[in-house]
Amino acid sequence: MSAHESMTQMDLNDRPNLKDFGYDALRDRFQQEGWSAYRADQVLQWIYTRGVGDASLMTDLPAEMRDRLVRDWEINALTLKAVQKSRDGTRKLALRTRDGSTIEAVMIPEERRNTLCVSTQVGCPLACSFCATGAMGLTRNLRASEIVEQVLLARSVLDPDESLTNVVYMGMGEPLLNWPAVSESIRILTHPKILALAPRRLTVSTSGIVPRIRPLLELAPVNLAISLHATTDSVRDVLVPLNRRFPLEVLLGALKNEPLIGRRRPVFFEYTLMEGINDSISDARRLPALLHGIPSKLNVIPMNPHADAPQRPPSRAVCDAFTAELHRAGVRVTLRRNRGADIDAACGQLAAREATEGPGIQLD
Ligand code: SAH
Ligand code: SF4
């Protein structure tokens, strides 16, 4: 094992990474270190505009500061292990953390945009029964630097005529269970002096951590996606065990009463269709009433089958009938096709195999 790979969790926590900090946080931190706040502007420019990953090359910083950055700080958080390309152009990046875990990010080209799906945890503690990441359990939360670096590394593998236009927090993990790092990563991605992505180009997907929805919407006008997947508590309790803690009425009630959701910022509901489980016409008929009062768009996705889950996608005819019923009821609905399934890059297929069981849900 190389010295790089043998770094322990303690090493990780001890050395701050420059990419863990948003604009305000880095200015504050530099002042605590005895450096002028404007040095943060210079450092951010080196890292994000010029792509420099070595503090000794930041020539407009005082020598003493450069030396301390080299000695006590990190800049790079992940290494790119492999890029797999699907027949449909979807690319899956396998990335290694400094403590030896593998995480995945998926780049999905569409007609006028290039969307990157980022991971927020190594594994996930929520154990949704149809999800490969859920079957892994949680190893640990990712740091903000590790989320941001997925974006930087994805940009580095783009062709010269491509650009990254959208970021969705829909990879491995539950973003709202890693709020400190996820919120800082949103600040970093959207800050005009850092990566300057418009908040409407970001989407955060949650299986329904209700108390974190308001803080997310207050942080920035990003899109919110809710993984719904069922129309009754008895079915959702089984598919998304978090439902026992935040049942449908609590989740949907919170969204109905949320003033930061409106016509210009609809909620995206994700509904993964599983054969014989949640794909009946009765389910389709229950949905409009459940969503009533929430400006929303519904994405229906046939289940991506994989070895860790027993569920299967329904036939094309069942998917079409389900969607048609919703159309008739006036629901804004799109039937999504699976992307990247041939390289296990589709939703719910992300599972880097090294991960082990970890601690359960921790909400403060
Ligand atoms: N933890 C968050 C975000 C990551 S999962 C969440 O659950 O929302 C991203 C999306 O993929 C979620 O909507 C999730 O329900 C869905 N998903 C998981 N496994 C899937 C599978 N096997 N087929 C299709 N979608 C799946
Ligand atoms: Fe976690 Fe989302 Fe998978 Fe559920 S669907 S186990 S919340 S990653």
XYZ file of C-alpha atoms and ligand atoms in Angstrom:
398
model
C 0.000 0.000 0.000
C 1.397 3.464 -0.838
C 1.836 6.178 1.777
C -1.017 7.980 0.076
C -3.372 5.057 0.549
C -2.436 4.411 4.146
C -3.654 7.823 5.308
C -6.013 7.347 8.211
C -9.280 9.097 8.984
C -7.336 11.107 11.580
C -5.001 12.460 8.910
C -8.046 13.398 6.891
C -9.554 15.355 9.730
C -6.329 16.997 10.786
C -5.271 18.641 7.563
C -7.723 21.214 6.269
C -8.266 21.115 2.519
C -8.474 24.454 0.711
C -11.449 23.116 -1.263
C -13.414 22.540 1.964
C -13.966 26.279 2.240
C -16.383 28.645 0.542
C -15.491 32.273 0.006
C -16.516 33.650 3.397
C -15.265 30.617 5.282
C -11.804 30.806 3.684
C -11.464 34.530 4.375
C -12.378 33.916 8.036
C -10.009 30.991 8.321
C -7.114 32.876 6.749
C -7.617 35.736 9.181
C -7.472 33.257 12.074
C -4.163 32.052 10.622
C -2.908 35.659 10.693
C -3.209 36.226 6.925
C -5.140 39.024 5.231
C -8.611 38.062 4.060
C -7.825 39.068 0.459
C -5.280 36.238 0.286
C -8.332 33.974 0.042
C -9.287 35.678 -3.243
C -5.819 34.981 -4.612
C -5.783 31.365 -3.498
C -9.277 30.700 -4.877
C -8.211 32.156 -8.192
C -5.167 29.927 -8.341
C -7.202 26.841 -7.593
C -10.407 27.376 -9.551
C -9.485 29.748 -12.383
C -5.955 28.605 -13.113
C -6.386 25.013 -11.996
C -3.237 24.995 -9.842
C -3.117 22.183 -7.264
C 0.226 22.988 -5.631
C 0.582 25.914 -3.199
C 4.311 26.282 -3.908
C 3.357 27.571 -7.383
C 1.152 30.394 -6.024
C 3.805 33.000 -6.667
C 1.946 36.105 -5.503
C 1.614 34.786 -1.935
C 4.241 35.585 0.718
C 6.847 32.791 0.982
C 5.928 32.096 4.617
C 2.280 31.561 3.688
C 3.151 29.318 0.743
C 5.356 27.187 2.990
C 2.643 26.802 5.601
C 0.061 25.925 2.956
C 2.375 23.243 1.580
C 3.160 21.869 5.051
C -0.213 22.041 6.824
C -2.889 22.065 4.131
C -4.214 19.852 1.348
C -5.488 21.014 -2.041
C -6.412 17.821 -3.831
C -9.007 15.501 -2.341
C -9.595 12.704 -4.880
C -7.755 10.829 -7.570
C -9.383 9.721 -10.801
C -9.141 5.931 -11.000
C -11.118 5.163 -14.137
C -13.602 6.574 -16.625
C -16.113 4.224 -18.227
C -18.169 5.335 -21.202
C -21.637 3.962 -21.882
C -23.091 3.327 -25.340
C -25.384 6.341 -24.821
C -22.458 8.682 -24.017
C -22.919 8.583 -20.227
C -19.550 8.534 -18.471
C -18.939 7.080 -15.015
C -15.942 8.324 -13.054
C -14.506 6.071 -10.353
C -12.716 8.263 -7.820
C -10.523 7.338 -4.888
C -10.583 9.247 -1.610
C -7.398 9.856 0.385
C -8.404 7.167 2.893
C -8.894 4.575 0.173
C -12.658 4.497 -0.493
C -14.027 4.522 -4.011
C -16.874 6.831 -4.939
C -18.591 7.459 -8.250
C -19.772 10.447 -10.247
C -21.761 10.143 -13.463
C -21.826 12.585 -16.372
C -24.951 12.472 -18.503
C -24.983 14.295 -21.835
C -28.351 15.573 -23.004
C -29.338 17.690 -25.973
C -28.386 21.095 -24.677
C -26.717 20.248 -21.402
C -24.201 18.088 -19.607
C -25.312 17.015 -16.166
C -22.982 15.659 -13.492
C -24.456 13.445 -10.789
C -22.323 13.753 -7.632
C -22.007 11.529 -4.561
C -22.296 12.958 -1.053
C -21.488 9.928 1.130
C -19.471 6.747 0.861
C -22.499 4.436 0.872
C -25.764 5.492 2.502
C -27.351 4.626 5.849
C -30.966 4.769 4.666
C -31.180 1.264 3.179
C -33.892 1.848 0.565
C -34.715 -1.685 -0.533
C -34.306 -1.088 -4.294
C -31.033 0.899 -4.177
C -27.533 -0.556 -4.620
C -25.952 2.243 -2.567
C -28.415 1.539 0.242
C -27.273 -2.088 0.316
C -23.709 -0.931 1.164
C -24.520 0.832 4.429
C -22.660 4.024 5.318
C -18.884 4.225 5.568
C -18.601 7.988 6.033
C -19.752 11.395 4.898
C -17.796 13.056 2.110
C -16.114 16.352 2.819
C -17.010 19.490 0.861
C -13.661 19.244 -0.924
C -14.535 15.722 -2.079
C -17.880 16.859 -3.474
C -16.360 19.873 -5.239
C -13.512 17.810 -6.635
C -15.985 15.513 -8.411
C -17.017 18.575 -10.426
C -13.429 19.612 -11.150
C -12.373 16.125 -12.234
C -15.473 15.712 -14.395
C -14.647 18.990 -16.141
C -11.134 17.732 -16.741
C -12.351 14.742 -18.772
C -14.728 16.736 -20.996
C -13.976 17.148 -24.681
C -12.835 20.678 -25.635
C -16.241 21.535 -27.155
C -18.180 20.385 -24.066
C -18.964 22.137 -20.816
C -20.558 21.046 -17.590
C -23.894 22.837 -17.242
C -25.776 21.142 -14.387
C -24.976 19.340 -11.147
C -27.412 16.977 -9.464
C -26.841 15.644 -5.953
C -28.199 12.217 -6.859
C -25.167 9.945 -6.667
C -24.217 7.775 -3.713
C -25.595 8.912 -0.380
C -28.297 11.067 1.134
C -27.226 14.705 0.735
C -29.333 16.047 3.579
C -27.662 13.670 6.060
C -24.360 15.378 5.245
C -25.584 18.932 5.547
C -22.398 20.768 6.643
C -20.375 19.488 3.666
C -23.240 19.586 1.174
C -24.193 23.160 2.076
C -20.560 24.320 1.846
C -20.200 22.580 -1.526
C -23.271 24.452 -2.799
C -21.706 27.723 -1.643
C -18.486 26.834 -3.458
C -20.167 25.733 -6.703
C -22.389 28.818 -6.871
C -20.129 31.600 -5.577
C -19.399 34.148 -8.329
C -15.690 34.186 -7.392
C -15.381 30.410 -7.296
C -17.254 28.153 -9.744
C -20.144 30.542 -10.433
C -22.772 27.944 -11.368
C -26.285 29.426 -11.243
C -28.221 27.849 -8.342
C -31.014 26.842 -10.749
C -28.465 24.550 -12.421
C -28.141 22.555 -9.179
C -30.612 19.938 -7.944
C -30.513 18.279 -4.539
C -32.392 14.984 -4.246
C -33.568 13.694 -0.883
C -35.526 10.710 0.265
C -37.238 13.100 2.678
C -35.141 14.456 5.552
C -37.887 16.950 6.402
C -36.061 19.232 8.890
C -33.288 19.921 6.365
C -35.549 21.041 3.493
C -36.072 24.592 4.758
C -32.334 25.195 5.396
C -31.589 23.948 1.867
C -34.105 26.261 0.242
C -32.914 29.166 2.367
C -29.294 28.580 1.406
C -29.769 29.092 -2.355
C -32.549 28.810 -4.957
C -31.471 25.334 -6.047
C -33.956 22.733 -7.308
C -35.364 20.259 -4.822
C -36.074 16.664 -5.845
C -38.012 14.333 -3.550
C -37.727 10.569 -3.947
C -41.368 9.604 -3.481
C -41.734 6.110 -5.020
C -45.023 5.184 -3.320
C -48.518 6.492 -2.703
C -49.218 4.792 0.636
C -47.230 4.668 3.862
C -47.389 0.880 3.969
C -45.560 0.580 0.628
C -43.222 3.512 1.226
C -42.248 2.156 4.673
C -40.819 -0.879 2.898
C -39.191 0.880 -0.078
C -37.848 3.913 1.810
C -37.518 2.973 5.498
C -37.005 6.667 6.354
C -40.760 6.961 5.750
C -41.352 5.515 9.223
C -39.689 8.595 10.644
C -41.137 11.111 8.177
C -44.340 9.595 6.746
C -46.056 10.866 3.593
C -48.365 13.269 5.390
C -45.452 14.873 7.253
C -43.246 15.094 4.160
C -45.919 16.350 1.766
C -47.438 18.601 4.442
C -44.055 20.280 4.961
C -43.746 20.869 1.212
C -47.291 22.260 0.966
C -46.569 24.747 3.729
C -43.144 25.767 2.408
C -43.283 29.371 1.178
C -39.975 29.017 -0.692
C -41.581 26.555 -3.117
C -43.596 28.210 -5.857
C -44.551 28.150 -9.502
C -41.079 29.274 -10.535
C -39.465 26.695 -8.246
C -41.523 23.522 -8.519
C -40.524 20.415 -6.609
C -39.322 17.503 -8.737
C -40.799 14.252 -7.511
C -38.975 11.065 -8.466
C -41.095 7.936 -8.762
C -39.234 4.721 -9.557
C -41.659 2.181 -11.021
C -41.289 -1.373 -9.696
C -43.277 -4.223 -11.114
C -46.251 -5.222 -8.987
C -45.223 -2.925 -6.126
C -46.074 0.674 -6.961
C -47.091 0.568 -10.634
C -50.871 0.090 -10.464
C -53.476 2.385 -11.943
C -54.718 2.906 -8.356
C -51.266 4.295 -7.507
C -51.449 6.606 -10.511
C -54.911 7.738 -9.387
C -53.756 8.462 -5.822
C -50.840 10.657 -6.931
C -52.714 13.815 -8.040
C -54.397 14.199 -4.647
C -51.101 13.618 -2.822
C -49.332 16.269 -4.877
C -52.241 18.714 -4.808
C -51.157 22.098 -3.490
C -47.449 21.539 -4.260
C -46.185 23.116 -7.505
C -44.483 20.069 -8.917
C -43.112 18.032 -11.787
C -43.108 14.263 -11.611
C -40.351 12.111 -13.098
C -41.336 8.488 -13.559
C -38.316 6.186 -13.923
C -38.493 2.448 -14.577
C -36.488 0.677 -11.856
C -32.892 -0.089 -12.805
C -32.513 -3.733 -11.866
C -29.334 -4.893 -10.119
C -28.075 -7.841 -8.110
C -28.657 -6.246 -4.681
C -32.423 -5.819 -5.058
C -35.294 -8.143 -5.914
C -37.490 -5.532 -7.623
C -37.857 -5.372 -11.399
C -39.033 -2.694 -13.839
C -42.559 -3.055 -15.217
C -43.142 -3.625 -18.933
C -43.087 -0.645 -21.273
C -46.879 -0.922 -21.623
C -47.377 -0.632 -17.837
C -45.026 2.378 -17.672
C -46.944 4.049 -20.505
C -50.349 3.324 -18.950
C -49.172 4.702 -15.586
C -47.897 7.890 -17.186
C -50.977 8.295 -19.404
C -53.249 8.120 -16.363
C -51.281 10.943 -14.750
C -51.405 13.026 -17.938
C -55.175 12.644 -17.965
C -55.330 13.954 -14.398
C -53.310 17.030 -15.405
C -50.093 16.074 -13.571
C -46.893 17.388 -15.209
C -45.173 14.063 -15.744
C -42.188 12.789 -17.753
C -41.279 9.152 -18.313
C -37.480 9.067 -18.079
C -35.346 6.575 -19.854
C -32.468 4.922 -18.062
C -29.059 6.283 -18.878
C -25.776 4.448 -18.505
C -27.335 1.142 -17.421
C -24.776 -0.892 -19.403
C -21.961 0.423 -17.176
C -23.946 0.348 -13.885
C -24.108 4.141 -13.908
C -27.883 4.468 -13.760
C -29.747 5.700 -10.660
C -29.460 3.249 -7.814
C -26.733 1.189 -9.442
C -23.876 3.083 -7.835
C -22.067 0.832 -5.415
C -18.325 0.900 -5.100
C -17.592 -2.431 -3.564
C -14.934 -1.625 -0.968
C -17.341 0.090 1.422
C -18.351 -1.484 4.711
C -21.195 -1.107 7.164
C -20.952 2.084 9.241
C -22.921 4.115 11.776
C -26.634 4.730 11.286
C -28.524 7.970 10.733
C -27.302 10.940 12.711
C -29.562 13.972 12.740
C -28.688 16.814 15.070
N -30.336 9.694 -1.456
C -30.946 10.611 -2.333
C -30.141 10.885 -3.590
C -29.416 9.727 -4.198
S -30.428 8.440 -4.884
C -32.345 10.169 -2.692
O -32.710 9.054 -2.361
O -33.082 10.980 -3.243
C -30.892 9.180 -6.443
C -32.210 8.682 -6.991
O -32.077 7.351 -7.515
C -33.331 8.624 -5.967
O -34.526 9.156 -6.499
C -33.438 7.146 -5.735
O -34.659 6.806 -5.176
C -33.211 6.603 -7.101
N -32.920 5.183 -7.175
C -32.259 4.439 -6.267
N -32.176 3.149 -6.679
C -32.784 3.092 -7.888
C -32.984 2.056 -8.838
N -32.531 0.832 -8.615
N -33.643 2.347 -9.982
C -34.063 3.615 -10.217
N -33.893 4.646 -9.361
C -33.259 4.390 -8.209
Fe -29.745 6.267 0.178
Fe -31.061 7.523 -1.806
Fe -30.244 4.950 -2.070
Fe -32.229 5.535 -0.385
S -32.250 5.814 -2.622
S -30.498 4.173 0.047
S -31.593 7.515 0.401
S -28.938 6.736 -1.857
